Amino acid sequence: MRKNRTLLKIINLFCDAGIIILIILFLDSPFIFGLIFLTTTILVLFFLKLYTTRFQSFIKDIGIIIVGIIFAFSLTITLNFLFININLSTIQGLNILFISAGALIIFHLLFKIIEVLLIRFKKWQFRIIIFGYSQSAKRLIENFKGQNAIKVVGIVDNIIKKGTDINGVKVLGKLNEIEKIIKIEKIDQIFQASQTEQTINLLNIAWKNKVELKILPNLLGVYRDKIEGEEIFGTSVLRVSPTAVIGWRGEIKRIFDIIAAMIILLILFPLILVNFFRLKIIFPQKSTILGQKRYNGFKQKEFELLHFRDADILKPNLITKNYYKNTYMLQKKRHQSHKKSFRKFWQILAQTPELLNVFLGDISLIGPRPPYKIEAQNYQDFYLKRFIIKPGLISPATLTGQNQSFESMIEAEYLYIEKWSLLLDIKLLFFSFAYLVKRILL
């Protein structure tokens, strides 16, 4: 598969060169100018990875072609002005620029159509095996189902018995059989989904058999694109960023929290005032606003999470060590208690004093919900990542639905921690308003 794609991309490169040569001859451009433009264009497009063997969208190809042609043309004009000084009219130059860009875009559209047809009819496929079965491997198999460009040939696992069928994919053997499997099944890529201790062995096997090794980032406790290569004083290193909310970005998030909390407080102030006097009438001898001890893992201390008296909150005696079961029970309890719209409306208003916690710096507007200290003390190491940033008034996991599992909640929070941006906070804030309206009405 990779050899075929490499050959086709080489043909693609030479076709691009041929198109530019024909355009230069057709427009009767000076020979030296045309030669420089041809060379710079092909080199720029190559370094912009237009001729990569990986699958990429046609939109990305168009962007690369436009940027590449403009840059190559500008470089050619600069070199011509500094060293050659060939007379070239403005119209002739613009013709070369626009016709070259248009011709290459049309050619690459035809090329992409051919590529898609070959994939559609399964003439081209990346044949892959997954090493180590886990939840990540399960999601990988589900994501690749129906993708004509990728064929999951099988799973290699040191524990599961050979021949076992998992989600329609068979276990082909153990690590000591993987080289034989690569040759027989003509494998292009290995995806490592578990057993990090075998990474060095898999790297050696991949290099020896000339296949790619792809390691799922959550093996290192991170998601998506938080692993980057960089060079420090001549030494190449891999940089793993646990979160984007560090340094000046953390300060921006704090400023956004204060401004947004102030706007929300001003908008809701009449309703908060009505709720305050309502509770004073119902509970004349009792305090209207209460505090509940929660744990701020970011600051590693407990704080008082404020709420109105009739908030539907989790009592400390409900905390158990079985967090999976406990989380489901709490979600069920909340769902059952939100049957009447007015009741749900007052329960949502009951959490508005938490905005004061935002001003005090105890929590952020958006982030993982703060746990009890006893709950935090029983967390496994994997769950401690929730404490990398401040807890939040609105959890990113809340917006994904009521009946999600504990793992889904943790994954949603971790994705938010790593993918944080100011735009994401703004989006989640608007989504949360829509979610609350829906929750009240339904």
XYZ file of C-alpha atoms in Angstrom:
442
model
C 0.000 0.000 0.000
C 2.672 2.524 1.064
C 4.849 1.679 -1.972
C 1.901 2.272 -4.326
C 1.049 5.605 -2.711
C 4.701 6.698 -2.737
C 4.956 5.877 -6.448
C 1.742 7.780 -7.192
C 2.918 10.823 -5.226
C 6.204 10.814 -7.181
C 4.160 10.729 -10.400
C 2.068 13.570 -8.958
C 5.211 15.639 -8.334
C 6.483 15.155 -11.894
C 3.026 15.959 -13.297
C 3.002 19.226 -11.326
C 6.434 20.060 -12.723
C 5.203 19.245 -16.236
C 2.131 21.487 -15.819
C 4.285 24.441 -14.711
C 6.702 23.891 -17.635
C 3.794 23.881 -20.112
C 2.392 27.100 -18.590
C 5.797 28.816 -18.790
C 6.199 27.759 -22.450
C 2.618 28.735 -23.294
C 3.048 32.218 -21.787
C 6.431 32.607 -23.471
C 8.166 33.463 -20.170
C 11.952 34.037 -20.016
C 13.795 30.725 -19.657
C 15.815 31.595 -16.515
C 12.790 33.097 -14.759
C 10.689 30.032 -15.620
C 13.404 27.648 -14.403
C 13.702 29.448 -11.036
C 9.903 29.562 -10.625
C 9.612 25.851 -11.446
C 12.352 24.873 -8.971
C 11.126 27.059 -6.104
C 7.483 25.963 -6.597
C 8.246 22.235 -6.478
C 10.601 22.643 -3.495
C 8.110 24.764 -1.535
C 5.206 22.374 -2.255
C 7.398 19.451 -1.238
C 8.388 21.034 2.080
C 4.746 21.988 2.724
C 4.020 18.231 2.478
C 1.776 18.324 -0.557
C 3.336 15.069 -1.675
C 2.981 13.236 1.636
C 1.864 9.605 1.503
C -0.633 10.233 4.314
C -4.288 10.903 3.597
C -5.224 14.579 3.773
C -8.255 16.547 2.645
C -8.541 18.309 -0.700
C -9.184 21.602 1.144
C -5.787 21.242 2.802
C -4.218 20.516 -0.603
C -5.774 23.700 -2.026
C -4.410 25.733 0.888
C -0.920 24.282 0.398
C -1.014 24.978 -3.370
C -2.153 28.604 -2.956
C 0.336 29.390 -0.195
C 3.113 27.515 -1.985
C 2.568 29.203 -5.368
C 2.392 32.698 -3.828
C 5.525 32.100 -1.748
C 7.452 30.567 -4.689
C 6.407 33.411 -7.020
C 7.437 36.056 -4.454
C 10.783 34.322 -3.953
C 11.339 34.138 -7.740
C 10.541 37.846 -8.157
C 12.936 38.686 -5.301
C 15.769 36.576 -6.767
C 15.134 38.064 -10.196
C 15.292 41.614 -8.793
C 18.482 40.984 -6.772
C 20.571 38.859 -9.155
C 19.146 38.373 -12.663
C 17.105 41.488 -13.483
C 15.038 39.982 -16.290
C 12.324 42.290 -17.601
C 8.907 40.823 -16.863
C 5.654 42.731 -17.283
C 3.139 42.828 -14.433
C 0.467 41.163 -16.584
C 2.836 38.363 -17.586
C 3.801 37.784 -13.947
C 0.185 37.710 -12.762
C -0.726 35.310 -15.582
C 2.008 32.917 -14.451
C 0.833 33.167 -10.830
C -2.911 32.682 -11.346
C -2.788 30.177 -14.211
C -0.241 28.019 -12.350
C -2.346 28.016 -9.165
C -5.584 27.293 -11.067
C -4.056 24.509 -13.181
C -2.498 22.769 -10.156
C -5.774 22.980 -8.184
C -7.737 21.434 -11.089
C -5.129 18.697 -11.544
C -5.082 17.870 -7.819
C -8.896 17.745 -7.798
C -8.778 15.080 -10.536
C -5.976 13.297 -8.676
C -8.001 13.336 -5.442
C -11.057 11.928 -7.244
C -8.923 9.035 -8.550
C -7.502 8.501 -5.042
C -10.984 8.461 -3.446
C -12.255 5.971 -6.060
C -9.302 3.660 -5.431
C -10.005 3.814 -1.689
C -13.741 3.393 -2.242
C -13.260 0.188 -4.193
C -10.647 -0.993 -1.664
C -7.784 -0.965 -4.135
C -5.902 1.105 -1.578
C -5.964 0.318 2.113
C -3.655 0.805 5.051
C -3.469 -2.624 6.658
C -2.981 -2.260 10.396
C -2.713 -4.407 13.521
C -3.466 -3.265 17.053
C -1.075 -4.297 19.797
C -2.662 -4.775 23.222
C -6.408 -4.875 23.774
C -7.895 -2.146 25.988
C -10.749 0.371 26.029
C -8.635 2.549 23.717
C -8.251 -0.382 21.301
C -12.007 -0.950 21.412
C -12.676 2.709 20.513
C -10.037 2.507 17.767
C -11.762 -0.492 16.174
C -15.144 1.266 16.349
C -13.707 4.457 14.800
C -12.121 2.537 11.911
C -15.274 0.576 11.074
C -16.628 1.674 7.708
C -13.375 3.475 6.810
C -12.342 2.105 3.435
C -8.860 3.586 3.741
C -7.988 1.473 6.807
C -8.324 -2.251 7.360
C -7.895 -3.555 10.916
C -6.371 -6.949 10.148
C -6.224 -8.153 13.741
C -5.077 -7.749 17.329
C -1.794 -8.879 18.845
C -2.042 -9.448 22.589
C 0.105 -11.335 25.107
C -2.857 -12.295 27.311
C -5.915 -12.957 25.132
C -6.046 -16.370 23.470
C -5.212 -16.575 19.763
C -8.300 -16.799 17.540
C -10.568 -14.899 19.967
C -13.010 -12.623 18.148
C -13.233 -9.100 19.626
C -15.694 -6.676 18.014
C -15.343 -8.535 14.726
C -11.525 -8.488 14.822
C -9.542 -11.641 15.614
C -6.546 -11.992 17.913
C -3.700 -13.129 15.628
C -1.133 -14.061 18.257
C 1.375 -12.741 20.782
C 4.294 -10.311 20.552
C 6.782 -13.061 19.681
C 4.688 -13.814 16.562
C 4.262 -10.240 15.381
C 7.062 -10.248 12.777
C 5.561 -13.323 11.132
C 2.123 -11.660 11.187
C 3.534 -8.476 9.569
C 5.002 -10.464 6.654
C 2.028 -12.781 6.086
C -0.647 -10.079 6.388
C 1.423 -7.360 4.620
C 0.968 -4.893 7.477
C 1.632 -1.155 6.948
C 1.187 0.148 10.512
C 1.143 -1.027 14.120
C -1.100 0.801 16.605
C -0.029 0.369 20.223
C -3.038 0.611 22.564
C -1.602 -0.780 25.811
C 1.452 -2.351 27.525
C 3.829 0.625 27.463
C 6.658 -1.613 28.671
C 6.736 -3.185 25.182
C 7.226 0.112 23.302
C 10.987 -0.363 22.775
C 10.436 -3.905 21.457
C 7.718 -2.655 19.096
C 9.988 0.161 17.856
C 12.726 -2.333 17.012
C 10.226 -4.613 15.254
C 8.758 -1.665 13.297
C 12.199 -0.453 12.136
C 13.313 -3.957 11.203
C 10.181 -4.641 9.147
C 9.877 -1.106 7.687
C 6.412 -0.398 9.103
C 5.115 2.595 11.069
C 4.474 2.405 14.805
C 1.684 4.655 16.090
C 1.328 4.996 19.871
C -1.979 6.166 21.312
C -1.190 9.244 23.440
C -3.418 8.188 26.366
C -0.814 5.503 27.126
C 1.235 8.425 28.459
C -1.797 9.901 30.216
C -2.426 12.569 27.577
C -4.898 13.015 24.724
C -4.755 14.178 21.129
C -1.968 16.584 20.157
C -0.154 17.364 23.427
C 3.025 15.494 22.458
C 5.400 17.637 20.420
C 9.007 17.374 19.363
C 11.400 20.213 20.058
C 15.119 20.911 20.222
C 16.885 22.342 23.286
C 20.519 23.386 22.699
C 20.987 20.710 20.065
C 19.182 17.966 22.023
C 15.946 16.580 20.576
C 13.242 15.922 23.167
C 9.542 15.068 23.296
C 7.482 17.643 25.165
C 4.352 16.313 26.872
C 2.069 19.134 28.030
C -0.458 18.074 30.697
C -2.649 21.128 30.062
C -2.896 24.287 27.985
C -3.909 26.290 31.105
C -0.381 27.214 32.142
C 1.517 30.500 32.437
C -0.127 33.498 30.796
C -3.009 31.338 29.540
C -3.984 30.669 33.139
C -4.106 34.414 33.780
C -6.311 34.922 30.693
C -8.687 32.220 31.945
C -8.849 33.928 35.358
C -9.643 37.338 33.790
C -12.327 35.714 31.606
C -13.828 34.003 34.678
C -14.145 37.295 36.569
C -15.640 39.239 33.630
C -18.073 36.452 32.641
C -19.109 35.807 36.272
C -19.796 39.532 36.728
C -21.979 39.637 33.576
C -23.907 36.496 34.644
C -24.387 37.892 38.149
C -25.781 41.179 36.770
C -28.163 39.338 34.423
C -29.420 36.945 37.110
C -29.382 39.417 40.015
C -33.191 40.060 40.026
C -33.889 36.307 40.063
C -31.247 35.714 42.746
C -32.867 38.426 44.863
C -36.317 36.854 44.417
C -34.918 33.454 45.409
C -33.179 34.955 48.449
C -36.433 36.501 49.814
C -38.389 33.323 48.925
C -36.044 31.279 51.103
C -36.187 33.878 53.891
C -39.964 33.416 53.986
C -39.722 29.611 53.925
C -36.819 29.390 56.423
C -37.125 32.585 58.533
C -34.915 31.302 61.381
C -32.239 29.682 59.250
C -29.350 30.890 57.130
C -30.224 31.312 53.466
C -26.756 30.708 52.043
C -24.828 27.659 53.200
C -21.301 26.437 52.663
C -20.291 22.894 51.852
C -16.743 21.663 52.190
C -15.254 20.621 48.865
C -11.679 19.843 47.872
C -9.682 22.081 45.532
C -7.025 19.701 44.212
C -5.309 22.521 42.318
C -4.590 24.398 45.555
C -4.585 21.169 47.615
C -6.976 22.478 50.250
C -10.642 22.413 51.213
C -12.932 25.370 50.679
C -16.563 26.315 51.301
C -18.667 25.831 48.165
C -21.569 28.253 48.565
C -25.169 27.447 47.682
C -28.706 28.407 48.603
C -30.334 26.261 51.244
C -32.619 24.196 49.009
C -29.917 23.196 46.507
C -30.039 19.537 45.554
C -26.572 18.608 46.765
C -24.674 15.444 47.505
C -24.489 14.619 51.208
C -21.089 13.514 52.577
C -22.552 10.283 54.001
C -23.401 9.154 50.455
C -19.717 9.038 49.555
C -18.463 5.492 49.133
C -15.314 3.969 47.754
C -17.221 2.546 44.791
C -17.136 5.740 42.702
C -18.509 4.125 39.537
C -21.652 2.916 41.334
C -21.862 6.086 43.406
C -21.708 8.375 40.348
C -24.535 6.456 38.671
C -26.676 6.600 41.844
C -26.158 10.355 42.174
C -27.055 10.992 38.542
C -30.209 8.882 38.967
C -31.094 10.769 42.166
C -30.659 14.159 40.460
C -32.646 13.044 37.410
C -35.558 11.839 39.542
C -35.610 15.073 41.541
C -35.824 17.266 38.413
C -39.339 16.297 37.363
C -41.046 19.652 37.776
C -39.890 22.698 35.837
C -40.230 25.133 38.744
C -38.376 22.795 41.050
C -35.573 22.463 38.506
C -35.513 26.229 38.018
C -35.024 26.872 41.759
C -32.390 24.132 41.959
C -30.384 25.774 39.187
C -30.699 29.162 40.928
C -29.558 27.487 44.142
C -26.101 27.093 42.639
C -25.686 30.784 41.733
C -23.809 31.640 44.986
C -20.975 29.593 43.489
C -20.299 32.691 41.381
C -18.911 34.210 44.590
C -16.493 31.266 44.748
C -15.386 32.225 41.244
C -14.600 35.778 42.418
C -12.739 34.400 45.459
C -10.601 32.213 43.194
C -11.775 28.911 44.717
C -13.183 27.680 41.416
C -13.251 28.628 37.759
C -16.390 29.086 35.663
C -15.670 25.915 33.686
C -13.671 22.941 34.890
C -14.005 19.568 36.658
C -16.548 19.700 39.499
C -14.853 19.842 42.920
C -15.014 16.529 44.835
C -15.163 15.922 48.578
C -11.806 15.439 50.266
C -12.620 11.842 51.229
C -13.399 11.142 47.582
C -10.150 12.761 46.413
C -8.127 10.749 48.931
C -9.383 7.527 47.360
C -8.647 8.547 43.778
C -6.379 6.332 41.715
C -3.342 8.056 40.198
C -5.080 8.307 36.821
C -7.867 10.486 38.295
C -5.468 12.953 39.931
C -5.137 14.724 36.599
C -8.433 16.452 37.458
C -6.401 18.570 39.886
C -4.083 20.070 37.254
C -6.484 23.005 36.900
C -8.990 24.675 39.205
C -12.351 22.965 39.669
C -15.286 24.609 37.925
C -18.869 25.737 38.412
C -19.784 24.088 35.092
C -18.268 20.714 34.255
C -17.470 20.009 30.568
C -18.813 16.500 31.201
C -22.245 17.828 32.269
C -22.983 18.973 28.727
C -22.530 15.452 27.312
C -25.669 14.056 28.979
C -27.202 12.867 32.229
C -26.497 9.125 32.109
C -22.836 9.061 31.173
C -20.420 6.663 32.857
C -17.699 7.742 35.263
C -15.050 6.970 32.597
C -16.863 9.149 30.049
C -17.041 11.989 32.562
C -13.306 11.729 33.306
C -12.422 11.562 29.601
C -14.550 14.645 28.809
C -12.823 16.556 31.609
C -9.351 15.444 30.502
C -10.012 16.478 26.914
C -11.078 19.893 28.180
C -7.945 20.170 30.359
C -5.684 19.464 27.395
C -7.650 21.260 24.681
C -8.443 24.398 26.676
C -8.702 27.691 24.828
C -10.536 30.933 25.510
C -12.819 30.223 22.538
C -13.639 26.786 23.996
C -14.638 28.379 27.325
C -16.918 30.842 25.503
C -18.521 28.017 23.493
C -19.056 25.859 26.580
C -20.588 28.806 28.426
C -23.173 29.345 25.675
C -23.804 25.591 25.412
C -24.351 25.441 29.170
C -27.070 28.131 28.985
C -28.817 26.186 26.219
C -28.435 22.989 28.250
C -29.950 24.577 31.387
C -32.940 25.928 29.432
C -33.502 22.481 27.951
C -33.164 20.888 31.405
C -35.825 23.211 32.850
C -38.321 22.757 30.021
C -37.999 18.974 29.550
